Short mmCIF file of C-alpha atoms in Angstrom, two decimals:
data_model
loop_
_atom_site.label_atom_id
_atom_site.label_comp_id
_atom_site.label_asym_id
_atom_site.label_seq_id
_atom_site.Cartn_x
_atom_site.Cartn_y
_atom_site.Cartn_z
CA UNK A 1 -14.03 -52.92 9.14
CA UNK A 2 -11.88 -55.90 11.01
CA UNK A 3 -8.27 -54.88 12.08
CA UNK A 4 -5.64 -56.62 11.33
CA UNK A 5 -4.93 -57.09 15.35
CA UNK A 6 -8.54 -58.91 15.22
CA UNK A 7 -7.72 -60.92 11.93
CA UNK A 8 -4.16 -62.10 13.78
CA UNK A 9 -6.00 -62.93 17.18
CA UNK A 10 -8.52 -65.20 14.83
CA UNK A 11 -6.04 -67.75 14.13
CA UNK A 12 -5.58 -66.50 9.65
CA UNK A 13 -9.36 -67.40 9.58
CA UNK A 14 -10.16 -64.22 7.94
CA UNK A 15 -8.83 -63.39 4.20
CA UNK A 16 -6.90 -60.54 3.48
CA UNK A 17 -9.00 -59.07 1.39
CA UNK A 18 -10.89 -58.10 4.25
CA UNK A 19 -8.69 -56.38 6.35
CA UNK A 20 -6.88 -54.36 3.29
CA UNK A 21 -9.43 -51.77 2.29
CA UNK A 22 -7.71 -49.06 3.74
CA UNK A 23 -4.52 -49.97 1.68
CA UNK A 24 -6.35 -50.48 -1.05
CA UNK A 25 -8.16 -46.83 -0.90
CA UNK A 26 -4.34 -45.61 -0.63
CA UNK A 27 -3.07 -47.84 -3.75
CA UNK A 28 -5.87 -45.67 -5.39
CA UNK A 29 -6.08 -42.36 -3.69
CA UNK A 30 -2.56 -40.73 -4.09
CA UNK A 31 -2.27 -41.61 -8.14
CA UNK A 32 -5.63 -39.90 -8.70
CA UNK A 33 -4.74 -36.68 -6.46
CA UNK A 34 -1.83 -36.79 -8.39
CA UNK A 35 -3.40 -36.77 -11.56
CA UNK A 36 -6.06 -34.47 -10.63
CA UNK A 37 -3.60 -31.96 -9.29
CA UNK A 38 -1.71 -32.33 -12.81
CA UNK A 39 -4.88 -31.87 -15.06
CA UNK A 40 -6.01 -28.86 -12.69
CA UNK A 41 -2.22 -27.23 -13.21
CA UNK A 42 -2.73 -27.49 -16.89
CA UNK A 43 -6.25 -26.94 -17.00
CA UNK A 44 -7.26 -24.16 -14.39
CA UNK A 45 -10.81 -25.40 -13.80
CA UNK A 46 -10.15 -28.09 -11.32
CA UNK A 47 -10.56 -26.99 -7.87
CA UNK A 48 -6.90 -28.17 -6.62
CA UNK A 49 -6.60 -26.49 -3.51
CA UNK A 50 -9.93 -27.94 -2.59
CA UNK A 51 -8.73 -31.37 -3.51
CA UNK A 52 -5.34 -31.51 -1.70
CA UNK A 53 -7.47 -29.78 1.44
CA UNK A 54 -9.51 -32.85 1.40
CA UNK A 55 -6.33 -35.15 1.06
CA UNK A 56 -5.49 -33.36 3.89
CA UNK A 57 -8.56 -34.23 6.44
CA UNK A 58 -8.89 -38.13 5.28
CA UNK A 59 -5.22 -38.74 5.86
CA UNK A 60 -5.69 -36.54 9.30
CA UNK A 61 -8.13 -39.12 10.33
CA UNK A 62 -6.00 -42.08 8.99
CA UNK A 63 -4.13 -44.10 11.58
CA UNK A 64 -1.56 -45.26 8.51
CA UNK A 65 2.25 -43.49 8.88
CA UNK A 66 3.12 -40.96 6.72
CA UNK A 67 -0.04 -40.17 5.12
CA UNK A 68 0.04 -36.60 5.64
CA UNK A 69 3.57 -36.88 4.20
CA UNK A 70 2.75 -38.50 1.05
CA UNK A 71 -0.06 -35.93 0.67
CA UNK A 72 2.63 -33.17 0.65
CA UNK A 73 4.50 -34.95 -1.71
CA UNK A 74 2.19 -36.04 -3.64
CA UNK A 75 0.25 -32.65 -4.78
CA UNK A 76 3.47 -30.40 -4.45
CA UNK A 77 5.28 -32.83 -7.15
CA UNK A 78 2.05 -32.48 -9.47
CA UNK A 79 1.72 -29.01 -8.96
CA UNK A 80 5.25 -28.53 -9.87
CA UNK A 81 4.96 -30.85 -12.64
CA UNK A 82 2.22 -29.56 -14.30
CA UNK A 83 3.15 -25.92 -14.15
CA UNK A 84 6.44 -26.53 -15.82
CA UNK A 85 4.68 -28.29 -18.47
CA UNK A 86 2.41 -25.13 -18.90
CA UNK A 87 5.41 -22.90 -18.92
CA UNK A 88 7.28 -24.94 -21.27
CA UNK A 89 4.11 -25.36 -23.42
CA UNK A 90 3.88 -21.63 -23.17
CA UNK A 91 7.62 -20.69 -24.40
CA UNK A 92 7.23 -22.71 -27.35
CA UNK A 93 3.43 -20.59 -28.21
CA UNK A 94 6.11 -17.79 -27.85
CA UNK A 95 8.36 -18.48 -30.25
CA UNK A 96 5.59 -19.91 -32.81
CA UNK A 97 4.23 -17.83 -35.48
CA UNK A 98 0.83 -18.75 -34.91
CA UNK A 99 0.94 -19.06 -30.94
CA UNK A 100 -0.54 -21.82 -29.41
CA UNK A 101 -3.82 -22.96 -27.52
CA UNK A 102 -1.77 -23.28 -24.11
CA UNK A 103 -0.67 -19.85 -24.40
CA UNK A 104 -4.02 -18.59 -25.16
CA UNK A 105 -5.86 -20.35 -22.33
CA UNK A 106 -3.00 -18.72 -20.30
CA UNK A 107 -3.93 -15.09 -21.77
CA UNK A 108 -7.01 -15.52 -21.37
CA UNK A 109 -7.27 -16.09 -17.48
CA UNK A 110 -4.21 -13.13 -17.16
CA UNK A 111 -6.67 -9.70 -17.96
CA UNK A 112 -4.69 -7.13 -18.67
CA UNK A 113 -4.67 -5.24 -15.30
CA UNK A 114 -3.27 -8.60 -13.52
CA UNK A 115 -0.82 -8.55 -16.12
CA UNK A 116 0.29 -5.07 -15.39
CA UNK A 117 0.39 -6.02 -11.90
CA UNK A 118 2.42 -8.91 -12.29
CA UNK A 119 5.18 -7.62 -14.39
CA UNK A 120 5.59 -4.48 -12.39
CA UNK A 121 6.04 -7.13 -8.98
CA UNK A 122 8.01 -9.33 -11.10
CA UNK A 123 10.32 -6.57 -12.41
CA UNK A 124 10.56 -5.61 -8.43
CA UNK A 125 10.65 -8.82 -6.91
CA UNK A 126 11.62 -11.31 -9.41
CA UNK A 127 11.46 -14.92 -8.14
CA UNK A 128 9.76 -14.38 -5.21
CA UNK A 129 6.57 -13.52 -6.55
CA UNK A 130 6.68 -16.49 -7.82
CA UNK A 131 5.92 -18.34 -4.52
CA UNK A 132 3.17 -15.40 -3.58
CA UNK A 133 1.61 -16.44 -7.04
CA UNK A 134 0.88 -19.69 -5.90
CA UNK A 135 -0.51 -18.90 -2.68
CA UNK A 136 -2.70 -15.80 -3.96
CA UNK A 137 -6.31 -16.96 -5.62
CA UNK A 138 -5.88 -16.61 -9.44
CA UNK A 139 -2.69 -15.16 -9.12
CA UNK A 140 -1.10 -17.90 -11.02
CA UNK A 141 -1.14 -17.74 -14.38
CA UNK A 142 -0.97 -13.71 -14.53
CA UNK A 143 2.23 -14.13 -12.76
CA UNK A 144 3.40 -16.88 -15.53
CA UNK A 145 2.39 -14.95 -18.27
CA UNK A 146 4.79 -12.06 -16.95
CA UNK A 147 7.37 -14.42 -17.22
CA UNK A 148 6.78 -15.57 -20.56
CA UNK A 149 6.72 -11.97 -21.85
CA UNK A 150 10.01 -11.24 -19.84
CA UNK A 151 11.25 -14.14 -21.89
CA UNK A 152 12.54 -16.11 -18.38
CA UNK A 153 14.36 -19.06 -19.17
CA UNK A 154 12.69 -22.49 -18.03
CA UNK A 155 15.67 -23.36 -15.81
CA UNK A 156 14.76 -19.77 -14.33
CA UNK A 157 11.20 -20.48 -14.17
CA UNK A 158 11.75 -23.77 -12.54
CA UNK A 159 13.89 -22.42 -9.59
CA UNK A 160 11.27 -20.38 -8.80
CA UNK A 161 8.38 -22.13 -9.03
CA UNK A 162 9.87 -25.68 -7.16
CA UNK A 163 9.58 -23.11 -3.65
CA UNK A 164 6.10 -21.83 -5.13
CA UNK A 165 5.04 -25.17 -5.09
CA UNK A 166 5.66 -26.57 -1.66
CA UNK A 167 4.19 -23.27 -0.61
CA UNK A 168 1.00 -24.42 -1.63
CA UNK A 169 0.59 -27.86 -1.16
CA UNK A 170 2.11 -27.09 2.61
CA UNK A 171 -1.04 -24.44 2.82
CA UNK A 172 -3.52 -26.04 1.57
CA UNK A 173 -2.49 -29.10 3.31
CA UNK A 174 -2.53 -26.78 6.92
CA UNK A 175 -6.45 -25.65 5.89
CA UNK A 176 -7.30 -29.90 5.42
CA UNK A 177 -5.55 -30.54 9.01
CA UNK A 178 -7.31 -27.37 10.34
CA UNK A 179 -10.94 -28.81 9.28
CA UNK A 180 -10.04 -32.21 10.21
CA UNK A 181 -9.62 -31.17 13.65
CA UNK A 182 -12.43 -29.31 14.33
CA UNK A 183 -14.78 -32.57 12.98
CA UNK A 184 -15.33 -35.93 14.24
CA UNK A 185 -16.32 -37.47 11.18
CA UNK A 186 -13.90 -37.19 8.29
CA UNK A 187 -16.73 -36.43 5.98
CA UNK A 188 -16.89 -33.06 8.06
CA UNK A 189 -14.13 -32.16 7.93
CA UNK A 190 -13.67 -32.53 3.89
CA UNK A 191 -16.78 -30.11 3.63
CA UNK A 192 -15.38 -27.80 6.11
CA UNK A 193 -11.87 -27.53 4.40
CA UNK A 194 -14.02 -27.22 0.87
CA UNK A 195 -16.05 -24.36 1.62
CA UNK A 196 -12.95 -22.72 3.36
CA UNK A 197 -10.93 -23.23 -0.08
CA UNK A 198 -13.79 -22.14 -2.45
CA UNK A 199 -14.17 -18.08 0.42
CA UNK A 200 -10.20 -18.39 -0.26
CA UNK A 201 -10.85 -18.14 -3.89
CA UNK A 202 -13.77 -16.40 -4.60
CA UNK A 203 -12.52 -13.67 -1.84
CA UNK A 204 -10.07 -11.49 -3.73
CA UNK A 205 -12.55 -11.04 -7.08
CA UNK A 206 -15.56 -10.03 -4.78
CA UNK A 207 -13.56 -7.33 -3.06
CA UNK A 208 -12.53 -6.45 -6.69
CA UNK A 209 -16.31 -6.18 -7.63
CA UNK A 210 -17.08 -4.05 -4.42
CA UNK A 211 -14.18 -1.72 -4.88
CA UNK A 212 -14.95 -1.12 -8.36
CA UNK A 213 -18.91 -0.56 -7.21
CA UNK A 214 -19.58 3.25 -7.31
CA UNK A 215 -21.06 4.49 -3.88
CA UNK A 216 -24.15 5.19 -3.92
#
């Protein structure tokens, strides 16, 4: 790739289009971690804390100013975003006769047990377990559900969840930085923050599985 130091020293001679990829990859990059981030708080399948993680390493590696920043921004807004849309989605299933398919999906990734569990914290700690939900593996939605069945409020909900949010972008952002420091090659460093994200989430439902394993 030519710099734009070598493109001045060359007298113009060499288009812009050839000294613009990395502005370009930008231009395209932060929308579609936005909307990523977005789908994947609506639609709990999308790895999210793998994706801002790997935000994370290629704008460690970038020379351009305030990448990291716009990273932070960038997830923590869709995050926030997108779980206020759930929530709100969620109060209206509520009050509907027939419920809804948003508050179903949400039931169904909230087992009972969690549920328990997260209206006897909520009851205790109120908004702060908000933030923990964000930052604890599937501890999201059980934590949202409690507050749809303690009939929070959204401006409630949103107070709450705006700290819950930064929380985890600012984490999962730290585990990107982390792997892109340990690798050369940005590529590296992506995989690295990856698999640390998918032990992160897998961790808490295989000591579930071992605890629940009779001895023996």
């Amino acid at each position: 790739m030519i710099s734009p130091a070598l493109a001045q020293a060359a007298g113009g001679l060499v288009p812009p289009a050839a000294v613009a990829p990395e502005s370009t990859q930008q231009v395209i990059g932060y929308p579609s971690l936005f909307l990523l981030v977005l789908i994947g708080a609506l639609v709990p399948v999308v790895p999210t804390g793998a994706l801002v993680s790997s935000a994370a390493v290629v704008a460690f590696h970038r020379s351009a100013p305030f990448s990291m920043a716009l990273v932070f921004a960038t997830a923590s807004l869709a995050a926030f975003l997108g779980d206020v849309a759930l929530y709100w989605l969620g109060r209206r299933g509520m009050t509907s006769r027939n419920g809804s398919r948003w508050l179903e999906a949400i039931r169904d990734r909230a087992p009972e047990e969690r549920l328990a569990q997260a209206q006897e914290k909520l009851a205790d700690h109120r908004v702060a377990v908000l933030v923990l939900s964000r930052l604890v593996p599937a501890g999201r939605l059980p934590v949202m559900l409690a507050c749809l069945v303690a009939r929070w409020p959204l401006r409630r909900f949103v107070r709450g969840n705006l700290p819950a949010c930064l929380a985890w972008a600012a984490t999962y952002q730290l585990i990107g930085v982390l792997g892109g420091s340990l690798f050369p090659e940005p590529w590296e460093g992506v995989l690295a923050a990856v698999v640390l994200t998918v032990l992160i989430s897998v961790a808490p439902s295989l000591w579930r599985r071992v605890r629940r394993t009779p001895a023996g």
